[in-house]
PDB file of N, CA and C in Angstrom:
ATOM      1  N   MET A 299      -4.629-144.415 -46.951  1.00 43.00           N
ATOM      2  CA  MET A 299      -5.674-144.716 -46.004  1.00 43.00           C
ATOM      3  C   MET A 299      -7.012-144.482 -46.691  1.00 43.00           C
ATOM      4  N   GLY A 300      -7.829-145.483 -46.791  1.00 46.00           N
ATOM      5  CA  GLY A 300      -9.118-145.378 -47.450  1.00 46.00           C
ATOM      6  C   GLY A 300     -10.128-144.652 -46.577  1.00 46.00           C
ATOM      7  N   ALA A 301     -11.202-144.209 -47.206  1.00 47.00           N
ATOM      8  CA  ALA A 301     -12.238-143.471 -46.483  1.00 47.00           C
ATOM      9  C   ALA A 301     -12.900-144.327 -45.404  1.00 47.00           C
ATOM     10  N   THR A 302     -12.977-145.637 -45.627  1.00 56.00           N
ATOM     11  CA  THR A 302     -13.640-146.503 -44.641  1.00 56.00           C
ATOM     12  C   THR A 302     -12.799-146.677 -43.384  1.00 56.00           C
ATOM     13  N   ASN A 303     -11.487-146.394 -43.445  1.00 70.00           N
ATOM     14  CA  ASN A 303     -10.619-146.500 -42.273  1.00 70.00           C
ATOM     15  C   ASN A 303     -10.604-145.222 -41.440  1.00 70.00           C
ATOM     16  N   ASN A 304     -11.201-144.164 -41.940  1.00 72.00           N
ATOM     17  CA  ASN A 304     -11.215-142.885 -41.252  1.00 72.00           C
ATOM     18  C   ASN A 304     -12.377-142.876 -40.246  1.00 72.00           C
ATOM     19  N   PRO A 305     -12.083-142.708 -38.960  1.00 73.00           N
ATOM     20  CA  PRO A 305     -13.163-142.717 -37.968  1.00 73.00           C
ATOM     21  C   PRO A 305     -14.105-141.528 -38.102  1.00 73.00           C
ATOM     22  N   ASN A 306     -13.675-140.437 -38.765  1.00 73.00           N
ATOM     23  CA  ASN A 306     -14.526-139.260 -38.928  1.00 73.00           C
ATOM     24  C   ASN A 306     -15.474-139.403 -40.118  1.00 73.00           C
ATOM     25  N   PHE A 307     -15.249-140.398 -40.955  1.00 73.00           N
ATOM     26  CA  PHE A 307     -16.089-140.607 -42.131  1.00 73.00           C
ATOM     27  C   PHE A 307     -17.304-141.440 -41.772  1.00 73.00           C
ATOM     28  N   LYS A 308     -18.444-140.964 -42.150  1.00 77.00           N
ATOM     29  CA  LYS A 308     -19.679-141.717 -41.922  1.00 77.00           C
ATOM     30  C   LYS A 308     -20.297-142.013 -43.280  1.00 77.00           C
ATOM     31  N   LYS A 309     -20.550-143.277 -43.553  1.00 81.00           N
ATOM     32  CA  LYS A 309     -21.086-143.719 -44.832  1.00 81.00           C
ATOM     33  C   LYS A 309     -22.393-142.980 -45.133  1.00 81.00           C
ATOM     34  N   GLY A 310     -22.489-142.474 -46.349  1.00 80.00           N
ATOM     35  CA  GLY A 310     -23.695-141.784 -46.783  1.00 80.00           C
ATOM     36  C   GLY A 310     -23.684-140.294 -46.524  1.00 80.00           C
ATOM     37  N   CYS A 311     -22.721-139.800 -45.763  1.00 79.00           N
ATOM     38  CA  CYS A 311     -22.636-138.371 -45.480  1.00 79.00           C
ATOM     39  C   CYS A 311     -21.733-137.708 -46.520  1.00 79.00           C
ATOM     40  N   PRO A 312     -22.095-136.496 -46.964  1.00 80.00           N
ATOM     41  CA  PRO A 312     -21.247-135.805 -47.940  1.00 80.00           C
ATOM     42  C   PRO A 312     -19.921-135.382 -47.312  1.00 80.00           C
ATOM     43  N   LYS A 313     -18.894-135.278 -48.185  1.00 77.00           N
ATOM     44  CA  LYS A 313     -17.587-134.854 -47.667  1.00 77.00           C
ATOM     45  C   LYS A 313     -17.578-133.349 -47.418  1.00 77.00           C
ATOM     46  N   ASN A 314     -16.664-132.924 -46.603  1.00 78.00           N
ATOM     47  CA  ASN A 314     -16.495-131.508 -46.302  1.00 78.00           C
ATOM     48  C   ASN A 314     -16.049-130.802 -47.588  1.00 78.00           C
ATOM     49  N   PRO A 315     -16.759-129.749 -48.021  1.00 77.00           N
ATOM     50  CA  PRO A 315     -16.397-129.074 -49.268  1.00 77.00           C
ATOM     51  C   PRO A 315     -15.021-128.404 -49.215  1.00 77.00           C
ATOM     52  N   LYS A 316     -14.480-128.176 -48.030  1.00 78.00           N
ATOM     53  CA  LYS A 316     -13.163-127.556 -47.911  1.00 78.00           C
ATOM     54  C   LYS A 316     -12.040-128.589 -47.849  1.00 78.00           C
ATOM     55  N   SER A 317     -12.386-129.881 -47.937  1.00 79.00           N
ATOM     56  CA  SER A 317     -11.359-130.913 -47.850  1.00 79.00           C
ATOM     57  C   SER A 317     -10.695-131.118 -49.216  1.00 79.00           C
ATOM     58  N   GLY A 318      -9.509-131.664 -49.205  1.00 79.00           N
ATOM     59  CA  GLY A 318      -8.798-131.960 -50.443  1.00 79.00           C
ATOM     60  C   GLY A 318      -8.052-130.757 -50.988  1.00 79.00           C
ATOM     61  N   ARG A 319      -7.414-130.984 -52.133  1.00 80.00           N
ATOM     62  CA  ARG A 319      -6.642-129.932 -52.791  1.00 80.00           C
ATOM     63  C   ARG A 319      -7.594-128.968 -53.483  1.00 80.00           C
ATOM     64  N   ARG A 320      -7.322-127.678 -53.374  1.00 82.00           N
ATOM     65  CA  ARG A 320      -8.165-126.665 -54.006  1.00 82.00           C
ATOM     66  C   ARG A 320      -8.018-126.745 -55.524  1.00 82.00           C
ATOM     67  N   LYS A 321      -9.090-126.422 -56.232  1.00 84.00           N
ATOM     68  CA  LYS A 321      -9.102-126.441 -57.683  1.00 84.00           C
ATOM     69  C   LYS A 321      -8.011-125.513 -58.220  1.00 84.00           C
ATOM     70  N   GLY A 322      -7.255-126.012 -59.179  1.00 84.00           N
ATOM     71  CA  GLY A 322      -6.197-125.219 -59.786  1.00 84.00           C
ATOM     72  C   GLY A 322      -4.840-125.363 -59.119  1.00 84.00           C
ATOM     73  N   THR A 323      -4.792-125.995 -57.946  1.00 86.00           N
ATOM     74  CA  THR A 323      -3.517-126.209 -57.257  1.00 86.00           C
ATOM     75  C   THR A 323      -2.780-127.345 -57.957  1.00 86.00           C
ATOM     76  N   PRO A 324      -1.540-127.097 -58.418  1.00 86.00           N
ATOM     77  CA  PRO A 324      -0.818-128.146 -59.140  1.00 86.00           C
ATOM     78  C   PRO A 324      -0.403-129.296 -58.228  1.00 86.00           C
ATOM     79  N   ASN A 325      -0.347-130.488 -58.790  1.00 90.00           N
ATOM     80  CA  ASN A 325       0.113-131.668 -58.089  1.00 90.00           C
ATOM     81  C   ASN A 325       1.605-131.498 -57.778  1.00 90.00           C
ATOM     82  N   LYS A 326       2.024-131.770 -56.554  1.00 91.00           N
ATOM     83  CA  LYS A 326       3.415-131.551 -56.131  1.00 91.00           C
ATOM     84  C   LYS A 326       4.395-132.405 -56.936  1.00 91.00           C
ATOM     85  N   LYS A 327       4.026-133.649 -57.246  1.00 94.00           N
ATOM     86  CA  LYS A 327       4.922-134.526 -58.016  1.00 94.00           C
ATOM     87  C   LYS A 327       5.078-134.014 -59.440  1.00 94.00           C
ATOM     88  N   THR A 328       4.003-133.539 -60.038  1.00 92.00           N
ATOM     89  CA  THR A 328       4.076-132.993 -61.395  1.00 92.00           C
ATOM     90  C   THR A 328       4.991-131.779 -61.422  1.00 92.00           C
ATOM     91  N   VAL A 329       4.844-130.900 -60.445  1.00 93.00           N
ATOM     92  CA  VAL A 329       5.694-129.708 -60.362  1.00 93.00           C
ATOM     93  C   VAL A 329       7.157-130.113 -60.178  1.00 93.00           C
ATOM     94  N   ALA A 330       7.414-131.116 -59.343  1.00 95.00           N
ATOM     95  CA  ALA A 330       8.785-131.571 -59.094  1.00 95.00           C
ATOM     96  C   ALA A 330       9.412-132.126 -60.369  1.00 95.00           C
ATOM     97  N   VAL A 331       8.657-132.894 -61.141  1.00 95.00           N
ATOM     98  CA  VAL A 331       9.176-133.449 -62.401  1.00 95.00           C
ATOM     99  C   VAL A 331       9.431-132.331 -63.408  1.00 95.00           C
ATOM    100  N   GLN A 332       8.505-131.374 -63.504  1.00 94.00           N
ATOM    101  CA  GLN A 332       8.700-130.247 -64.416  1.00 94.00           C
ATOM    102  C   GLN A 332       9.949-129.446 -64.041  1.00 94.00           C
ATOM    103  N   ASP A 333      10.153-129.221 -62.757  1.00 95.00           N
ATOM    104  CA  ASP A 333      11.339-128.492 -62.294  1.00 95.00           C
ATOM    105  C   ASP A 333      12.619-129.257 -62.629  1.00 95.00           C
ATOM    106  N   ALA A 334      12.608-130.588 -62.430  1.00 96.00           N
ATOM    107  CA  ALA A 334      13.781-131.409 -62.730  1.00 96.00           C
ATOM    108  C   ALA A 334      14.087-131.380 -64.230  1.00 96.00           C
ATOM    109  N   LEU A 335      13.062-131.463 -65.056  1.00 94.00           N
ATOM    110  CA  LEU A 335      13.273-131.407 -66.510  1.00 94.00           C
ATOM    111  C   LEU A 335      13.823-130.049 -66.930  1.00 94.00           C
ATOM    112  N   GLN A 336      13.311-128.980 -66.331  1.00 95.00           N
ATOM    113  CA  GLN A 336      13.818-127.647 -66.654  1.00 95.00           C
ATOM    114  C   GLN A 336      15.284-127.519 -66.251  1.00 95.00           C
ATOM    115  N   GLN A 337      15.644-128.046 -65.078  1.00 97.00           N
ATOM    116  CA  GLN A 337      17.030-127.989 -64.621  1.00 97.00           C
ATOM    117  C   GLN A 337      17.940-128.784 -65.559  1.00 97.00           C
ATOM    118  N   ALA A 338      17.499-129.971 -65.979  1.00 96.00           N
ATOM    119  CA  ALA A 338      18.293-130.782 -66.911  1.00 96.00           C
ATOM    120  C   ALA A 338      18.450-130.049 -68.246  1.00 96.00           C
ATOM    121  N   PHE A 339      17.371-129.458 -68.735  1.00 94.00           N
ATOM    122  CA  PHE A 339      17.413-128.697 -69.989  1.00 94.00           C
ATOM    123  C   PHE A 339      18.438-127.572 -69.893  1.00 94.00           C
ATOM    124  N   ASP A 340      18.401-126.825 -68.785  1.00 96.00           N
ATOM    125  CA  ASP A 340      19.335-125.720 -68.589  1.00 96.00           C
ATOM    126  C   ASP A 340      20.780-126.211 -68.514  1.00 96.00           C
ATOM    127  N   GLU A 341      21.010-127.304 -67.793  1.00 97.00           N
ATOM    128  CA  GLU A 341      22.371-127.826 -67.634  1.00 97.00           C
ATOM    129  C   GLU A 341      22.924-128.429 -68.927  1.00 97.00           C
ATOM    130  N   LEU A 342      22.042-128.860 -69.816  1.00 95.00           N
ATOM    131  CA  LEU A 342      22.475-129.430 -71.095  1.00 95.00           C
ATOM    132  C   LEU A 342      22.669-128.371 -72.172  1.00 95.00           C
ATOM    133  N   GLY A 343      22.518-127.104 -71.821  1.00 96.00           N
ATOM    134  CA  GLY A 343      22.782-126.045 -72.780  1.00 96.00           C
ATOM    135  C   GLY A 343      21.579-125.212 -73.152  1.00 96.00           C
ATOM    136  N   GLY A 344      20.432-125.545 -72.635  1.00 95.00           N
ATOM    137  CA  GLY A 344      19.241-124.735 -72.851  1.00 95.00           C
ATOM    138  C   GLY A 344      18.851-124.605 -74.309  1.00 95.00           C
ATOM    139  N   ILE A 345      18.405-123.422 -74.681  1.00 94.00           N
ATOM    140  CA  ILE A 345      17.903-123.172 -76.028  1.00 94.00           C
ATOM    141  C   ILE A 345      19.008-123.331 -77.076  1.00 94.00           C
ATOM    142  N   GLU A 346      20.219-122.892 -76.754  1.00 96.00           N
ATOM    143  CA  GLU A 346      21.319-123.026 -77.716  1.00 96.00           C
ATOM    144  C   GLU A 346      21.561-124.492 -78.071  1.00 96.00           C
ATOM    145  N   ALA A 347      21.533-125.370 -77.081  1.00 95.00           N
ATOM    146  CA  ALA A 347      21.722-126.796 -77.333  1.00 95.00           C
ATOM    147  C   ALA A 347      20.545-127.372 -78.119  1.00 95.00           C
ATOM    148  N   LEU A 348      19.345-126.888 -77.842  1.00 94.00           N
ATOM    149  CA  LEU A 348      18.172-127.359 -78.574  1.00 94.00           C
ATOM    150  C   LEU A 348      18.247-126.955 -80.043  1.00 94.00           C
ATOM    151  N   VAL A 349      18.697-125.744 -80.316  1.00 95.00           N
ATOM    152  CA  VAL A 349      18.866-125.285 -81.701  1.00 95.00           C
ATOM    153  C   VAL A 349      19.921-126.132 -82.410  1.00 95.00           C
ATOM    154  N   GLU A 350      21.014-126.424 -81.721  1.00 96.00           N
ATOM    155  CA  GLU A 350      22.069-127.267 -82.312  1.00 96.00           C
ATOM    156  C   GLU A 350      21.525-128.662 -82.617  1.00 96.00           C
ATOM    157  N   PHE A 351      20.745-129.220 -81.684  1.00 95.00           N
ATOM    158  CA  PHE A 351      20.115-130.521 -81.908  1.00 95.00           C
ATOM    159  C   PHE A 351      19.207-130.454 -83.136  1.00 95.00           C
ATOM    160  N   ALA A 352      18.423-129.379 -83.261  1.00 94.00           N
ATOM    161  CA  ALA A 352      17.512-129.216 -84.400  1.00 94.00           C
ATOM    162  C   ALA A 352      18.281-129.156 -85.714  1.00 94.00           C
ATOM    163  N   ARG A 353      19.413-128.492 -85.710  1.00 95.00           N
ATOM    164  CA  ARG A 353      20.237-128.424 -86.939  1.00 95.00           C
ATOM    165  C   ARG A 353      20.817-129.789 -87.305  1.00 95.00           C
ATOM    166  N   ASN A 354      21.260-130.528 -86.303  1.00 96.00           N
ATOM    167  CA  ASN A 354      21.893-131.829 -86.562  1.00 96.00           C
ATOM    168  C   ASN A 354      20.889-132.948 -86.791  1.00 96.00           C
ATOM    169  N   GLU A 355      19.732-132.867 -86.165  1.00 94.00           N
ATOM    170  CA  GLU A 355      18.711-133.927 -86.240  1.00 94.00           C
ATOM    171  C   GLU A 355      17.330-133.310 -86.496  1.00 94.00           C
ATOM    172  N   PRO A 356      17.119-132.699 -87.676  1.00 92.00           N
ATOM    173  CA  PRO A 356      15.851-132.008 -87.907  1.00 92.00           C
ATOM    174  C   PRO A 356      14.625-132.929 -87.820  1.00 92.00           C
ATOM    175  N   THR A 357      14.754-134.158 -88.281  1.00 92.00           N
ATOM    176  CA  THR A 357      13.607-135.071 -88.228  1.00 92.00           C
ATOM    177  C   THR A 357      13.217-135.356 -86.787  1.00 92.00           C
ATOM    178  N   GLU A 358      14.193-135.640 -85.947  1.00 94.00           N
ATOM    179  CA  GLU A 358      13.909-135.913 -84.534  1.00 94.00           C
ATOM    180  C   GLU A 358      13.370-134.664 -83.838  1.00 94.00           C
ATOM    181  N   PHE A 359      13.927-133.512 -84.184  1.00 93.00           N
ATOM    182  CA  PHE A 359      13.446-132.266 -83.588  1.00 93.00           C
ATOM    183  C   PHE A 359      11.971-132.051 -83.912  1.00 93.00           C
ATOM    184  N   TYR A 360      11.605-132.231 -85.182  1.00 91.00           N
ATOM    185  CA  TYR A 360      10.212-132.011 -85.563  1.00 91.00           C
ATOM    186  C   TYR A 360       9.283-133.081 -84.996  1.00 91.00           C
ATOM    187  N   ARG A 361       9.786-134.278 -84.768  1.00 91.00           N
ATOM    188  CA  ARG A 361       8.970-135.297 -84.087  1.00 91.00           C
ATOM    189  C   ARG A 361       8.604-134.815 -82.678  1.00 91.00           C
ATOM    190  N   LEU A 362       9.584-134.255 -81.984  1.00 91.00           N
ATOM    191  CA  LEU A 362       9.315-133.715 -80.646  1.00 91.00           C
ATOM    192  C   LEU A 362       8.397-132.506 -80.720  1.00 91.00           C
ATOM    193  N   TRP A 363       8.653-131.636 -81.668  1.00 90.00           N
ATOM    194  CA  TRP A 363       7.885-130.406 -81.809  1.00 90.00           C
ATOM    195  C   TRP A 363       6.418-130.708 -82.075  1.00 90.00           C
ATOM    196  N   VAL A 364       6.138-131.669 -82.956  1.00 88.00           N
ATOM    197  CA  VAL A 364       4.759-132.007 -83.294  1.00 88.00           C
ATOM    198  C   VAL A 364       4.025-132.556 -82.076  1.00 88.00           C
ATOM    199  N   LYS A 365       4.728-133.257 -81.192  1.00 88.00           N
ATOM    200  CA  LYS A 365       4.087-133.784 -79.985  1.00 88.00           C
ATOM    201  C   LYS A 365       3.644-132.673 -79.050  1.00 88.00           C
ATOM    202  N   MET A 366       4.224-131.503 -79.187  1.00 86.00           N
ATOM    203  CA  MET A 366       3.853-130.368 -78.337  1.00 86.00           C
ATOM    204  C   MET A 366       2.631-129.625 -78.876  1.00 86.00           C
ATOM    205  N   LEU A 367       2.241-129.904 -80.116  1.00 83.00           N
ATOM    206  CA  LEU A 367       1.087-129.245 -80.719  1.00 83.00           C
ATOM    207  C   LEU A 367      -0.204-129.870 -80.198  1.00 83.00           C
ATOM    208  N   PRO A 368      -1.290-129.111 -80.214  1.00 78.00           N
ATOM    209  CA  PRO A 368      -2.574-129.708 -79.855  1.00 78.00           C
ATOM    210  C   PRO A 368      -2.902-130.840 -80.830  1.00 78.00           C
ATOM    211  N   LYS A 369      -3.582-131.865 -80.343  1.00 76.00           N
ATOM    212  CA  LYS A 369      -3.919-133.008 -81.199  1.00 76.00           C
ATOM    213  C   LYS A 369      -4.840-132.594 -82.335  1.00 76.00           C
ATOM    214  N   ASN A 370      -5.810-131.772 -82.063  1.00 72.00           N
ATOM    215  CA  ASN A 370      -6.735-131.296 -83.093  1.00 72.00           C
ATOM    216  C   ASN A 370      -6.958-129.812 -82.914  1.00 72.00           C
ATOM    217  N   VAL A 371      -6.879-129.108 -83.996  1.00 65.00           N
ATOM    218  CA  VAL A 371      -7.181-127.689 -83.987  1.00 65.00           C
ATOM    219  C   VAL A 371      -8.358-127.499 -84.927  1.00 65.00           C
ATOM    220  N   HIS A 372      -9.467-127.051 -84.393  1.00 67.00           N
ATOM    221  CA  HIS A 372     -10.660-126.834 -85.197  1.00 67.00           C
ATOM    222  C   HIS A 372     -10.896-125.340 -85.317  1.00 67.00           C
ATOM    223  N   ALA A 373     -10.206-124.734 -86.261  1.00 63.00           N
ATOM    224  CA  ALA A 373     -10.365-123.301 -86.470  1.00 63.00           C
ATOM    225  C   ALA A 373     -10.184-123.013 -87.950  1.00 63.00           C
ATOM    226  N   ASP A 374     -11.007-122.155 -88.473  1.00 61.00           N
ATOM    227  CA  ASP A 374     -10.878-121.708 -89.851  1.00 61.00           C
ATOM    228  C   ASP A 374     -10.502-120.234 -89.831  1.00 61.00           C
ATOM    229  N   ILE A 375      -9.433-119.920 -90.521  1.00 61.00           N
ATOM    230  CA  ILE A 375      -8.998-118.531 -90.621  1.00 61.00           C
ATOM    231  C   ILE A 375      -9.593-118.002 -91.918  1.00 61.00           C
ATOM    232  N   THR A 376     -10.368-116.945 -91.835  1.00 61.00           N
ATOM    233  CA  THR A 376     -11.034-116.439 -93.027  1.00 61.00           C
ATOM    234  C   THR A 376     -10.628-115.009 -93.318  1.00 61.00           C
ATOM    235  N   SER A 377     -10.760-114.656 -94.582  1.00 64.00           N
ATOM    236  CA  SER A 377     -10.524-113.300 -95.027  1.00 64.00           C
ATOM    237  C   SER A 377     -11.608-112.984 -96.059  1.00 64.00           C
ATOM    238  N   ASN A 378     -12.478-112.059 -95.749  1.00 68.00           N
ATOM    239  CA  ASN A 378     -13.605-111.721 -96.621  1.00 68.00           C
ATOM    240  C   ASN A 378     -14.447-112.943 -96.959  1.00 68.00           C
ATOM    241  N   GLY A 379     -14.603-113.833 -95.992  1.00 63.00           N
ATOM    242  CA  GLY A 379     -15.443-114.997 -96.202  1.00 63.00           C
ATOM    243  C   GLY A 379     -14.754-116.177 -96.855  1.00 63.00           C
ATOM    244  N   GLU A 380     -13.518-116.024 -97.334  1.00 65.00           N
ATOM    245  CA  GLU A 380     -12.805-117.129 -97.976  1.00 65.00           C
ATOM    246  C   GLU A 380     -11.888-117.797 -96.965  1.00 65.00           C
ATOM    247  N   ILE A 381     -11.893-119.127 -96.957  1.00 59.00           N
ATOM    248  CA  ILE A 381     -10.991-119.856 -96.070  1.00 59.00           C
ATOM    249  C   ILE A 381      -9.599-119.816 -96.683  1.00 59.00           C
ATOM    250  N   ILE A 382      -8.630-119.299 -95.908  1.00 60.00           N
ATOM    251  CA  ILE A 382      -7.268-119.221 -96.417  1.00 60.00           C
ATOM    252  C   ILE A 382      -6.332-120.216 -95.734  1.00 60.00           C
ATOM    253  N   ALA A 383      -6.755-120.787 -94.601  1.00 62.00           N
ATOM    254  CA  ALA A 383      -5.927-121.771 -93.894  1.00 62.00           C
ATOM    255  C   ALA A 383      -6.844-122.758 -93.176  1.00 62.00           C
ATOM    256  N   PRO A 384      -7.114-123.917 -93.777  1.00 64.00           N
ATOM    257  CA  PRO A 384      -8.008-124.882 -93.123  1.00 64.00           C
ATOM    258  C   PRO A 384      -7.353-125.497 -91.892  1.00 64.00           C
ATOM    259  N   ALA A 385      -8.159-125.987 -90.972  1.00 70.00           N
ATOM    260  CA  ALA A 385      -7.656-126.644 -89.767  1.00 70.00           C
ATOM    261  C   ALA A 385      -6.984-127.957 -90.144  1.00 70.00           C
ATOM    262  N   ILE A 386      -5.872-128.289 -89.470  1.00 76.00           N
ATOM    263  CA  ILE A 386      -5.180-129.552 -89.709  1.00 76.00           C
ATOM    264  C   ILE A 386      -4.854-130.206 -88.367  1.00 76.00           C
ATOM    265  N   THR A 387      -4.646-131.511 -88.400  1.00 78.00           N
ATOM    266  CA  THR A 387      -4.269-132.237 -87.188  1.00 78.00           C
ATOM    267  C   THR A 387      -2.749-132.258 -87.084  1.00 78.00           C
ATOM    268  N   SER A 388      -2.226-132.640 -85.915  1.00 77.00           N
ATOM    269  CA  SER A 388      -0.776-132.730 -85.741  1.00 77.00           C
ATOM    270  C   SER A 388      -0.196-133.800 -86.663  1.00 77.00           C
ATOM    271  N   THR A 389      -0.950-134.869 -86.953  1.00 81.00           N
ATOM    272  CA  THR A 389      -0.482-135.908 -87.874  1.00 81.00           C
ATOM    273  C   THR A 389      -0.314-135.327 -89.269  1.00 81.00           C
ATOM    274  N   GLN A 390      -1.277-134.509 -89.688  1.00 82.00           N
ATOM    275  CA  GLN A 390      -1.165-133.865 -90.991  1.00 82.00           C
ATOM    276  C   GLN A 390       0.022-132.893 -91.024  1.00 82.00           C
ATOM    277  N   ALA A 391       0.240-132.182 -89.917  1.00 80.00           N
ATOM    278  CA  ALA A 391       1.367-131.252 -89.849  1.00 80.00           C
ATOM    279  C   ALA A 391       2.683-132.010 -89.972  1.00 80.00           C
ATOM    280  N   LEU A 392       2.810-133.154 -89.292  1.00 81.00           N
ATOM    281  CA  LEU A 392       4.032-133.958 -89.375  1.00 81.00           C
ATOM    282  C   LEU A 392       4.251-134.441 -90.799  1.00 81.00           C
ATOM    283  N   LYS A 393       3.190-134.871 -91.486  1.00 84.00           N
ATOM    284  CA  LYS A 393       3.313-135.321 -92.876  1.00 84.00           C
ATOM    285  C   LYS A 393       3.795-134.176 -93.755  1.00 84.00           C
ATOM    286  N   MET A 394       3.246-132.972 -93.530  1.00 81.00           N
ATOM    287  CA  MET A 394       3.673-131.813 -94.314  1.00 81.00           C
ATOM    288  C   MET A 394       5.158-131.515 -94.085  1.00 81.00           C
ATOM    289  N   ILE A 395       5.611-131.643 -92.847  1.00 82.00           N
ATOM    290  CA  ILE A 395       7.021-131.406 -92.529  1.00 82.00           C
ATOM    291  C   ILE A 395       7.894-132.433 -93.226  1.00 82.00           C
ATOM    292  N   LYS A 396       7.490-133.709 -93.154  1.00 83.00           N
ATOM    293  CA  LYS A 396       8.270-134.774 -93.808  1.00 83.00           C
ATOM    294  C   LYS A 396       8.321-134.563 -95.318  1.00 83.00           C
ATOM    295  N   ASP A 397       7.194-134.177 -95.913  1.00 81.00           N
ATOM    296  CA  ASP A 397       7.170-133.904 -97.350  1.00 81.00           C
ATOM    297  C   ASP A 397       8.102-132.749 -97.694  1.00 81.00           C
ATOM    298  N   PHE A 398       8.084-131.708 -96.865  1.00 78.00           N
ATOM    299  CA  PHE A 398       8.965-130.565 -97.089  1.00 78.00           C
ATOM    300  C   PHE A 398      10.428-130.988 -96.989  1.00 78.00           C
ATOM    301  N   GLN A 399      10.749-131.803 -95.975  1.00 80.00           N
ATOM    302  CA  GLN A 399      12.125-132.266 -95.799  1.00 80.00           C
ATOM    303  C   GLN A 399      12.572-133.101 -96.990  1.00 80.00           C
ATOM    304  N   ALA A 400      11.692-133.951 -97.501  1.00 79.00           N
ATOM    305  CA  ALA A 400      12.040-134.779 -98.657  1.00 79.00           C
ATOM    306  C   ALA A 400      12.343-133.905 -99.868  1.00 79.00           C
ATOM    307  N   GLN A 401      11.594-132.826-100.062  1.00 75.00           N
ATOM    308  CA  GLN A 401      11.820-131.912-101.178  1.00 75.00           C
ATOM    309  C   GLN A 401      13.096-131.100-100.985  1.00 75.00           C
ATOM    310  N   ASP A 402      13.454-130.843 -99.738  1.00 68.00           N
ATOM    311  CA  ASP A 402      14.557-129.946 -99.428  1.00 68.00           C
ATOM    312  C   ASP A 402      15.860-130.669 -99.101  1.00 68.00           C
ATOM    313  N   GLN A 403      15.908-131.991 -99.248  1.00 68.00           N
ATOM    314  CA  GLN A 403      17.098-132.752 -98.853  1.00 68.00           C
ATOM    315  C   GLN A 403      18.345-132.295 -99.594  1.00 68.00           C
ATOM    316  N   SER A 404      18.237-131.959-100.862  1.00 57.00           N
ATOM    317  CA  SER A 404      19.415-131.571-101.629  1.00 57.00           C
ATOM    318  C   SER A 404      19.986-130.237-101.162  1.00 57.00           C
ATOM    319  N   ALA A 405      19.181-129.429-100.480  1.00 56.00           N
ATOM    320  CA  ALA A 405      19.644-128.120-100.026  1.00 56.00           C
ATOM    321  C   ALA A 405      20.277-128.166 -98.633  1.00 56.00           C
ATOM    322  N   GLY A 406      20.344-129.324 -97.993  1.00 56.00           N
ATOM    323  CA  GLY A 406      20.906-129.438 -96.651  1.00 56.00           C
ATOM    324  C   GLY A 406      19.816-129.340 -95.606  1.00 56.00           C
ATOM    325  N   THR A 407      20.187-128.907 -94.387  1.00 51.00           N
ATOM    326  CA  THR A 407      19.211-128.828 -93.302  1.00 51.00           C
ATOM    327  C   THR A 407      18.265-127.663 -93.555  1.00 51.00           C
ATOM    328  N   ILE A 408      17.093-127.751 -92.946  1.00 48.00           N
ATOM    329  CA  ILE A 408      16.082-126.727 -93.157  1.00 48.00           C
ATOM    330  C   ILE A 408      16.113-125.642 -92.107  1.00 48.00           C
ATOM    331  N   ILE A 409      16.973-125.787 -91.125  1.00 50.00           N
ATOM    332  CA  ILE A 409      17.023-124.774 -90.066  1.00 50.00           C
ATOM    333  C   ILE A 409      18.251-123.922 -90.258  1.00 50.00           C
TER     334      ILE A 409
END
């Protein structure tokens, strides 16, 4: 129902500040989807199944893992003024993982 169909709405008047969902209140559909995904995760074996998947499919596991990282991290870790770990993007992290996997292929899985 649009605002123009509401008989209590008068064009040009501000809305009631107490109307609508309060700031910080989660969307009910988002919560429902998150709950369903958690239930499916638990029923499929939870963390133990995820570890097994990571052992059997390390490339796919790290593809998922990288998607969970922030897109950009802008932080410099310093020690006595020297940068010891520059900020990297998730794309750079994925490339580093792939490079590591390519070097480690002869040793089997990395997990």
